[in-house]
Amino acid sequence: MDPARSRARGALPRPCNVLVLLNPRAGTGKALQQFQRFVQPLLADAEVSFKLMVTERQNHARELVQAEELGRWDALVIMSGDGLIHEVVNGLMDRPDWETAIQKPLCSLPGGSGNALAASVNHYAGYEQVTNEDLLTNCTLLLCRRLLEPMNLLSLHAASGIRLFSVLSLAWGMVADVDVESERYRCLGEKRFTVGTFFRLVNLRTYRGQLAYLPIGSAVSSKTPTSPVLLQGGPVDSYLVPLEEPVPSHWTVVPEQDFVLVLALLHTHMSSKMFTAPMGRCAAGVMHLFYVRAGVSRTMLLRLFLAMENGKHMECDCPYLVYVPVVAFRLECEGRGVFSVDGELLITEAVQGQVQPDYLWMVSSGREPSTTESQQEPPSQKPS
Amino acid sequence: MGGSGSRLSKELLAEYQDLTFLTKQEIVQAHRRFSELLPRDKQNVEDSLRERVSFEDILSIPELKANPFKERICKVFSTAPSRDSLSFEDFLDLLSVFSDTATPDIKSHYAFRIFDFDDDGTLDREDLCRLVNCLTGEGEDTQLSASEMKQLIDNILEESDIDRDGTINLSEFQHVISRSPDFVSSFKIVL
């Protein structure tokens, strides 16, 4: 990615024409009504014309985006939960013209139960933490203002050659689990403290695995990029070595092997009511890595989740909770691991990834990030 | 010397199979484990079907001991007038509701009764507070602070209390439980 471009901003034209992908079944099933009631009038006033496409099933959006004539649209607006944005981004990266396709501006309007991206963009804009219709209105106003900002993208490789991209998070452990007995796979879809999480705490268990990461400042490209020539394309992840090999020696390997959860997070929020990364917005090429080691009590976990609503959980001084900003990571589990990537299920024994800096454009406030992290040098990708 | 032996009759087994979600093996196993808790001279079939085991002894069973709601569970299934002991049939009823095959509807129905600490037919803030304390433990340093508890109960009510009357009734409870996949596995006891 051209460094001169990495801190640049952009804007949608006026008037502009957008494709709206909406999942009518998302969240409480009111997305379509909310679009018609709250979003449409604002778009009309702001000279944003649109075509509405309603998704009918899982992967429908992904297929639509893969086949779509992208030149017709100034932006793709996604009104649903984070899962739909995940589908759209992976659909764009699946195209033969992925390198330009991924530059198509995206906009996230909250419509589902997990609206982390919308909540994070709301936070970057300096707005108060809000939910539901207030969050929807804020995000729609941002779309009407048309300013764009580049966002990081997490490039992932899992065992058996699985390749995918994450716009928000990868979670393992308590946050994503499988009911082995009933053979139903599910993730904690509603990412706020709910009755469901309460019962998850009743069944609290630990997960065995090995976690390693590349902290900021230690970044040096490996000699053999993990993805030499891909039929599929996608960026070269030069910090990563093949999964079959041990991580490079300058990586940090976490000595403990029993965890309650591991979370790689690209933004500040996990939902409109979970301010997970109060340390603020990540610099280009960096992501948040949290993990909770085994040994933490149910009470402490409850306390952390409650405090997370206002971003106060880091002040709980919980010795089991560890935070580190990183540019790449690898997580290998004992047996079949259940991961939640942007809220979507991934089952694999091992996964690794690195952050591709400022890889996609999103409707945002166009403000400069104001955290200390933004002063840090983005990791330099030295040629091999 | 235990004249009628220690085995349940075929007819009784069939009857219990009809009345519960348990398999024949599960019933036999339950009878064995229950009898072990009785005094030596009461371990024959006849007595085992008449005697009651105190909560203290029932809760010594490891599979029950591990459950954070164990005391309320015993109370709900006890048919003793003073509700402080379980008969074998009470024990079977308990295992039936907590079995693999019991429907989520049955489980949630009993869960509601188990969580209703004051037995008044709804879950109010006080019930929810006691429920959370089951999970966090007895010690002062393991319990949530008053403001944390309030925040947690506010969140639970926001999600569950559809008619906004400040309490959770059975149907509101069953509705919110049906959306949480972990409920079933936290309501499972298999010997």
XYZ file of C-alpha atoms in Angstrom:
575
model
C 0.000 0.000 0.000
C 1.426 3.336 -1.033
C 2.475 5.163 2.198
C 1.439 8.560 0.865
C -2.019 7.180 0.547
C -2.131 5.536 3.966
C -3.005 8.667 5.898
C -5.000 10.225 3.106
C -8.702 10.660 3.255
C -11.264 10.708 0.554
C -14.847 11.629 -0.077
C -17.794 10.358 -2.053
C -18.988 12.604 -4.866
C -22.118 14.729 -4.698
C -24.535 13.583 -5.908
C -23.633 9.908 -5.463
C -25.164 6.565 -6.172
C -24.878 3.680 -3.698
C -25.837 0.024 -3.528
C -27.534 -0.858 -0.253
C -27.296 -4.473 0.880
C -29.788 -5.122 3.642
C -30.522 -8.238 5.663
C -34.181 -8.079 6.699
C -33.729 -10.867 9.232
C -30.813 -9.269 11.058
C -31.158 -8.576 14.761
C -34.768 -7.948 15.702
C -35.930 -8.216 12.072
C -36.713 -4.500 11.820
C -33.842 -3.485 9.536
C -36.028 -2.827 6.524
C -38.527 -0.702 8.449
C -35.695 1.196 10.089
C -34.091 1.828 6.726
C -37.316 3.211 5.307
C -38.074 5.264 8.385
C -34.697 6.648 9.449
C -32.270 6.282 6.579
C -34.174 6.963 3.367
C -35.320 10.509 4.208
C -31.786 11.565 5.174
C -30.324 10.115 1.973
C -32.874 11.918 -0.166
C -31.957 15.266 1.402
C -28.264 14.624 0.894
C -28.488 13.660 -2.786
C -27.521 10.059 -2.123
C -29.462 7.907 -4.524
C -29.518 4.195 -3.930
C -30.626 0.804 -5.056
C -31.775 -1.540 -2.303
C -30.912 -5.219 -2.504
C -32.368 -7.423 0.191
C -30.337 -10.507 1.047
C -32.213 -13.786 1.248
C -29.770 -16.154 2.875
C -26.257 -16.623 4.181
C -23.592 -15.888 1.525
C -26.093 -14.154 -0.716
C -24.326 -10.818 -0.234
C -20.994 -12.452 -0.900
C -22.214 -13.845 -4.211
C -23.872 -10.567 -5.214
C -20.676 -8.628 -4.607
C -18.539 -11.134 -6.477
C -20.616 -10.762 -9.609
C -21.585 -7.094 -9.350
C -20.507 -4.436 -11.829
C -18.827 -2.275 -9.185
C -18.283 0.702 -11.476
C -22.001 1.498 -11.207
C -21.685 2.412 -7.516
C -19.818 5.074 -5.579
C -20.102 2.983 -2.407
C -21.542 -0.232 -0.998
C -23.739 0.406 2.014
C -24.313 -2.570 4.284
C -27.236 -2.469 6.665
C -27.063 -5.513 8.899
C -24.705 -6.882 11.536
C -20.962 -7.240 11.129
C -21.404 -10.628 9.446
C -22.684 -9.028 6.261
C -19.686 -6.690 5.985
C -17.525 -9.754 6.440
C -19.295 -11.397 3.514
C -18.964 -8.307 1.327
C -15.243 -7.856 1.995
C -14.495 -11.528 1.407
C -16.603 -11.407 -1.739
C -14.589 -8.448 -3.018
C -11.302 -10.208 -2.261
C -12.527 -13.269 -4.126
C -12.851 -11.382 -7.394
C -10.152 -11.555 -10.062
C -9.966 -7.744 -9.870
C -9.662 -7.858 -6.050
C -6.903 -5.276 -5.963
C -9.202 -2.511 -7.202
C -12.421 -4.057 -5.953
C -11.297 -3.778 -2.311
C -10.900 -0.032 -2.767
C -14.641 0.398 -3.301
C -15.821 2.533 -0.356
C -17.974 0.735 2.186
C -20.435 2.034 4.749
C -21.757 0.178 7.789
C -25.260 0.965 8.988
C -26.304 -0.893 12.141
C -29.154 -3.316 11.575
C -28.170 -6.502 13.322
C -27.354 -7.633 16.813
C -23.606 -7.139 16.554
C -22.868 -3.698 15.180
C -19.289 -3.335 16.253
C -18.029 -1.588 13.137
C -20.818 0.977 13.242
C -20.237 1.507 16.962
C -16.503 1.938 16.404
C -16.955 4.424 13.554
C -19.426 6.270 15.780
C -16.706 6.423 18.436
C -14.010 7.642 16.015
C -16.360 10.446 15.001
C -16.363 11.632 18.590
C -20.040 10.840 19.182
C -21.375 9.562 22.484
C -21.778 5.805 22.757
C -25.362 5.136 21.619
C -27.440 2.224 20.407
C -30.277 1.329 18.080
C -31.950 4.203 16.237
C -29.519 6.801 17.599
C -26.558 4.815 16.296
C -28.331 4.319 12.982
C -28.976 8.045 12.645
C -25.364 8.930 13.468
C -24.025 6.480 10.893
C -26.466 7.695 8.265
C -25.383 11.273 8.877
C -21.780 10.212 8.378
C -22.773 8.677 5.051
C -24.506 11.905 4.051
C -21.321 13.811 4.897
C -19.469 11.482 2.551
C -16.029 11.506 4.179
C -13.972 8.330 3.846
C -11.109 6.905 5.875
C -8.823 3.947 5.270
C -9.199 0.985 7.639
C -6.999 -1.977 8.463
C -7.836 -5.447 7.204
C -6.814 -8.673 8.941
C -5.480 -11.200 6.450
C -5.972 -14.728 7.813
C -4.623 -18.177 6.967
C -6.032 -21.289 8.591
C -5.017 -24.936 8.377
C -5.917 -26.839 5.192
C -5.171 -23.792 3.073
C -8.199 -21.792 4.192
C -7.748 -18.103 3.404
C -10.056 -15.328 4.539
C -10.200 -11.726 5.681
C -11.524 -10.105 8.811
C -12.738 -6.524 9.147
C -13.284 -6.587 12.866
C -12.214 -9.505 15.028
C -11.115 -13.054 15.528
C -12.164 -14.667 18.783
C -11.484 -18.039 20.372
C -12.524 -19.620 23.632
C -15.412 -18.471 25.728
C -16.634 -16.147 23.029
C -16.923 -18.843 20.394
C -17.715 -22.354 21.441
C -19.274 -25.576 20.405
C -21.778 -27.695 22.166
C -20.084 -31.001 21.513
C -22.875 -33.083 22.952
C -25.628 -31.708 20.805
C -23.329 -31.110 17.857
C -24.736 -27.670 17.320
C -22.192 -25.058 16.457
C -22.842 -21.519 17.438
C -21.074 -18.378 18.384
C -22.064 -15.852 20.990
C -24.009 -13.816 18.461
C -25.153 -11.052 20.759
C -21.970 -9.519 21.920
C -23.058 -7.775 25.031
C -23.751 -9.050 28.440
C -26.845 -11.165 28.127
C -28.621 -13.979 29.823
C -26.789 -16.246 27.374
C -23.419 -15.090 28.663
C -24.609 -15.778 32.187
C -25.137 -19.432 31.326
C -21.844 -19.490 29.446
C -20.285 -18.521 32.786
C -22.075 -21.386 34.536
C -20.321 -23.731 32.118
C -17.013 -21.873 32.344
C -14.140 -23.975 31.038
C -10.649 -23.386 29.704
C -9.200 -23.961 26.250
C -5.767 -25.402 25.442
C -3.662 -23.787 22.786
C -0.491 -22.007 21.865
C -0.533 -18.290 21.196
C 2.275 -16.317 19.584
C 2.391 -12.776 18.275
C 4.535 -10.167 16.637
C 4.488 -6.985 18.719
C 4.907 -3.537 17.168
C 8.510 -2.608 16.745
C 9.770 -6.128 16.212
C 8.327 -6.402 12.760
C 10.677 -7.770 10.164
C 9.504 -9.487 7.026
C 10.188 -13.174 6.739
C 12.239 -14.554 3.899
C 9.513 -16.790 2.594
C 6.116 -15.154 2.506
C 3.445 -17.601 3.386
C 1.453 -17.132 0.225
C 3.848 -17.303 -2.732
C 1.686 -17.494 -5.808
C -2.001 -17.721 -5.072
C -4.483 -18.464 -7.783
C -6.888 -16.483 -5.697
C -4.755 -13.451 -5.187
C -4.737 -11.308 -2.122
C -1.940 -9.391 -0.449
C 1.367 -10.992 0.387
C 1.592 -11.502 4.157
C 5.311 -11.091 4.541
C 5.423 -11.366 8.346
C 4.016 -14.887 8.265
C 5.806 -18.181 7.692
C 3.903 -21.305 6.651
C 1.712 -22.759 9.429
C 3.674 -26.015 9.380
C 6.796 -24.161 10.469
C 7.410 -22.690 13.928
C 6.909 -18.947 14.288
C 9.999 -16.808 13.577
C 12.354 -16.359 16.523
C 11.615 -12.667 16.983
C 7.950 -13.406 17.711
C 6.720 -13.583 21.314
C 5.351 -16.960 22.384
C 2.912 -16.850 25.304
C 4.150 -19.415 27.872
C 0.726 -20.292 29.293
C -1.286 -22.812 27.323
C -4.655 -22.631 29.044
C -6.938 -19.767 28.154
C -10.458 -18.585 28.761
C -10.441 -16.461 25.640
C -8.240 -14.870 22.982
C -9.418 -11.878 20.969
C -7.753 -10.115 18.041
C -9.620 -6.850 17.473
C -9.178 -4.223 14.757
C -11.505 -1.604 16.223
C -12.646 -0.220 19.560
C -16.026 -1.896 19.980
C -17.344 -5.467 19.942
C -20.932 -4.219 19.892
C -22.715 -0.962 20.540
C -22.550 -1.724 24.262
C -19.075 -3.194 24.481
C -16.248 -0.663 24.462
C -13.596 -3.367 24.352
C -10.569 -1.293 23.379
C -10.593 1.932 25.368
C -6.930 2.381 24.502
C -8.327 3.764 21.258
C -8.049 3.495 17.542
C -5.273 1.395 16.064
C -2.577 2.888 13.878
C -2.196 1.585 10.344
C -1.042 -2.018 10.341
C -1.711 -2.610 14.046
C -4.435 -4.483 15.893
C -5.419 -5.076 19.526
C -4.705 -8.475 21.033
C -6.391 -9.467 24.295
C -6.215 -12.747 26.089
C -7.570 -14.049 29.386
C -5.543 -16.804 31.033
C -7.068 -19.736 32.866
C -7.532 -19.279 36.598
C -9.805 -16.248 36.444
C -12.917 -16.574 38.589
C -16.507 -16.272 37.366
C -16.870 -13.167 39.518
C -13.883 -11.480 37.907
C -15.164 -12.308 34.433
C -18.586 -10.914 35.289
C -16.887 -7.812 36.609
C -14.848 -7.403 33.428
C -17.884 -7.771 31.153
C -19.869 -5.274 33.192
C -16.999 -2.782 33.201
C -16.530 -3.206 29.470
C -19.778 -1.366 28.768
C -17.950 1.868 29.618
C -14.475 0.716 28.685
C -13.408 0.487 32.334
C -12.350 -3.165 32.339
C -8.651 -2.407 31.972
C -8.889 -0.526 35.276
C -10.043 -3.690 37.060
C -6.365 -4.674 37.288
C -7.195 -8.253 36.563
C -3.886 -10.147 36.405
C -5.437 -12.770 34.117
C -6.307 -10.231 31.412
C -3.440 -9.313 29.102
C -3.417 -6.676 26.367
C -0.777 -6.100 23.700
C -0.872 -4.228 20.373
C 0.432 -6.459 17.597
C 0.898 -6.658 13.848
C 0.532 -10.430 13.483
C -0.390 -13.480 15.555
C -0.749 -17.264 15.438
C -3.068 -19.457 17.468
C -2.857 -23.250 17.460
C -5.361 -25.310 19.437
C -5.449 -28.766 20.776
C -7.765 -30.532 18.336
C -10.549 -28.777 16.469
C -10.723 -25.146 17.504
C -13.835 -23.064 17.143
C -13.188 -19.500 16.078
C -15.503 -16.590 15.502
C -14.320 -14.344 12.657
C -16.438 -11.186 12.584
C -19.100 -13.289 14.260
C -18.939 -16.044 11.615
C -17.901 -19.557 12.462
C -14.499 -20.996 11.525
C -13.402 -24.445 12.657
C -9.725 -25.237 12.318
C -6.699 -26.478 14.318
C -4.608 -23.400 13.642
C -4.939 -19.869 12.334
C -2.531 -17.015 11.828
C -2.875 -13.546 10.441
C -1.329 -10.158 9.950
C -2.823 -6.717 9.612
C -2.767 -5.190 6.171
C -2.541 -1.454 6.819
C -5.231 0.881 5.492
C -6.515 -1.705 3.080
C -10.121 -0.661 2.653
C -12.079 2.558 2.593
C -15.025 3.207 4.839
C -17.417 6.057 5.441
C -16.149 7.651 8.630
C -15.736 11.039 10.189
C -12.556 11.970 8.367
C -10.968 13.038 11.663
C -7.337 12.256 12.435
C -6.998 9.443 14.981
C -6.107 11.072 18.274
C -4.543 8.278 20.336
C -0.869 7.839 21.204
C -0.737 4.759 19.024
C -1.161 6.893 15.955
C 2.242 8.423 16.658
C 3.949 5.090 16.284
C 5.653 4.189 13.060
C 3.654 1.781 10.977
C 5.750 -1.369 10.623
C 7.969 -1.155 7.612
C 7.783 -3.983 5.179
C 11.370 -4.562 4.212
C 11.823 -6.390 0.954
C 13.249 -9.909 1.277
C -31.053 -59.947 55.178
C -32.537 -57.770 52.389
C -35.156 -60.307 51.440
C -36.526 -58.630 48.373
C -33.036 -58.100 46.974
C -31.610 -54.860 45.601
C -33.100 -54.957 42.110
C -36.150 -53.027 40.994
C -38.898 -55.196 39.551
C -39.530 -55.290 35.817
C -42.947 -53.714 36.298
C -41.576 -50.876 38.392
C -38.803 -50.204 35.883
C -41.339 -50.051 33.073
C -43.505 -47.684 35.085
C -40.587 -45.367 35.791
C -39.609 -45.430 32.122
C -43.121 -44.319 31.235
C -43.172 -41.527 33.789
C -39.730 -40.078 33.151
C -37.307 -39.248 30.342
C -34.846 -41.778 31.720
C -33.726 -45.018 30.119
C -33.832 -48.335 31.940
C -30.071 -48.220 32.552
C -30.297 -44.678 33.889
C -33.051 -45.696 36.309
C -31.100 -48.706 37.525
C -28.005 -46.584 37.951
C -29.984 -43.923 39.818
C -31.379 -46.549 42.153
C -27.927 -47.886 42.886
C -26.512 -44.444 43.651
C -29.509 -43.511 45.787
C -29.335 -46.730 47.786
C -25.661 -46.163 48.528
C -26.663 -43.040 50.429
C -29.018 -44.975 52.714
C -28.010 -46.734 55.947
C -26.846 -50.322 55.377
C -29.981 -51.921 56.691
C -32.239 -49.809 54.463
C -30.600 -50.596 51.137
C -33.116 -53.230 50.068
C -35.657 -52.357 47.407
C -38.647 -52.041 49.692
C -36.994 -49.611 52.081
C -35.204 -47.683 49.372
C -38.551 -46.759 47.863
C -39.842 -45.483 51.196
C -36.859 -43.778 52.796
C -35.717 -40.240 52.293
C -32.159 -38.971 51.953
C -31.200 -35.650 53.496
C -30.023 -32.806 51.275
C -26.606 -33.010 52.863
C -26.202 -36.568 51.644
C -27.738 -35.984 48.219
C -25.418 -33.050 47.657
C -22.430 -35.272 48.288
C -23.016 -36.836 44.872
C -20.221 -35.295 42.765
C -22.444 -34.656 39.736
C -24.798 -32.568 41.877
C -22.084 -30.977 43.963
C -20.715 -29.268 40.866
C -23.946 -27.453 40.066
C -24.111 -23.863 41.390
C -27.895 -24.122 41.918
C -27.791 -27.383 43.819
C -29.635 -26.316 46.964
C -32.612 -24.840 45.103
C -32.706 -27.875 42.832
C -33.145 -30.163 45.815
C -35.774 -27.909 47.350
C -37.863 -27.818 44.182
C -37.889 -31.588 43.754
C -38.471 -32.447 47.384
C -41.948 -33.699 48.233
C -41.178 -33.889 51.943
C -43.463 -31.651 54.032
C -40.446 -29.820 55.395
C -38.820 -29.907 51.927
C -35.490 -31.023 53.342
C -35.025 -34.481 51.897
C -35.541 -36.504 48.737
C -37.247 -39.814 48.192
C -36.129 -42.090 45.401
C -38.965 -40.902 43.209
C -38.081 -37.277 43.912
C -34.548 -38.157 42.885
C -35.794 -39.762 39.671
C -37.888 -36.699 38.855
C -34.811 -34.558 39.313
C -32.663 -36.721 37.065
C -35.430 -36.876 34.505
C -35.647 -33.108 34.107
C -31.858 -32.867 33.981
C -31.432 -35.753 31.548
C -30.210 -35.570 27.972
C -33.651 -36.253 26.534
C -35.782 -33.871 28.573
C -37.104 -31.139 26.307
C -35.845 -27.531 26.651
C -39.407 -26.598 27.550
C -39.429 -28.913 30.581
C -35.982 -27.737 31.611
C -36.893 -24.076 31.364
C -40.107 -24.679 33.282
C -38.167 -26.194 36.174
C -35.342 -23.682 35.868
C -37.898 -20.962 36.480
C -39.062 -22.669 39.657
C -35.461 -23.217 40.761
C -34.573 -19.552 40.271
C -37.737 -18.374 42.021
C -36.136 -18.238 45.457
C -39.155 -16.766 47.221
C -41.534 -19.168 45.422
C -43.910 -16.369 44.433
C -44.280 -17.199 40.747
C -42.115 -14.441 39.288
C -38.415 -13.588 39.198
C -37.932 -10.201 40.801
C -34.716 -8.284 41.512
C -34.213 -10.104 44.781
C -34.471 -13.508 43.078
C -32.028 -12.426 40.380
C -29.621 -11.133 43.008
C -29.649 -14.478 44.802
C -29.247 -16.242 41.465
C -26.127 -14.257 40.620
C -24.725 -14.927 44.088
C -25.081 -18.669 43.445
C -22.713 -18.187 40.573
C -20.215 -15.877 42.223
C -19.900 -17.743 45.485
C -20.379 -17.094 49.148
C -17.341 -15.066 50.155
C -17.515 -11.291 50.475
C -14.632 -10.774 48.083
C -16.112 -13.035 45.456
C -19.463 -11.272 45.308
C -20.278 -8.367 43.036
C -20.564 -4.888 44.509
C -24.029 -3.364 44.851
C -23.571 -1.160 41.785
C -22.208 -4.044 39.696
C -25.177 -6.159 40.754
C -27.582 -3.378 39.840
C -25.991 -2.969 36.408
C -26.146 -6.718 35.794
C -29.776 -7.042 36.866
C -30.688 -3.964 34.799
C -29.125 -5.655 31.757
C -30.910 -8.944 32.425
C -34.257 -7.184 32.845
C -33.682 -5.079 29.746
C -33.227 -8.245 27.743
C -35.950 -10.343 29.391
C -38.668 -8.146 30.869
C -40.837 -7.627 27.837
C -43.864 -6.115 29.592
C -41.584 -3.841 31.626
C -43.191 -4.634 34.943
C -39.844 -5.085 36.713
C -40.111 -8.866 37.009
C -39.670 -11.857 34.732
C -42.647 -14.163 34.398
C -42.531 -17.742 33.133
C -43.202 -16.978 29.496
C -40.688 -14.100 29.380
C -38.183 -16.448 31.002
C -38.798 -19.275 28.559
C -38.518 -16.847 25.647
C -35.125 -15.476 26.664
C -33.811 -18.934 27.642
C -34.690 -20.348 24.236
C -32.152 -17.952 22.715
C -29.253 -18.975 24.929
C -27.580 -22.159 23.747
C -25.709 -22.754 26.999
C -28.824 -23.052 29.102
C -29.408 -26.687 28.182
C -25.865 -27.791 29.000
C -25.888 -25.976 32.320
C -29.100 -27.852 33.131
C -27.751 -31.309 32.596
C -26.893 -33.880 35.256
C -25.963 -37.327 34.073
C -24.752 -39.953 36.535
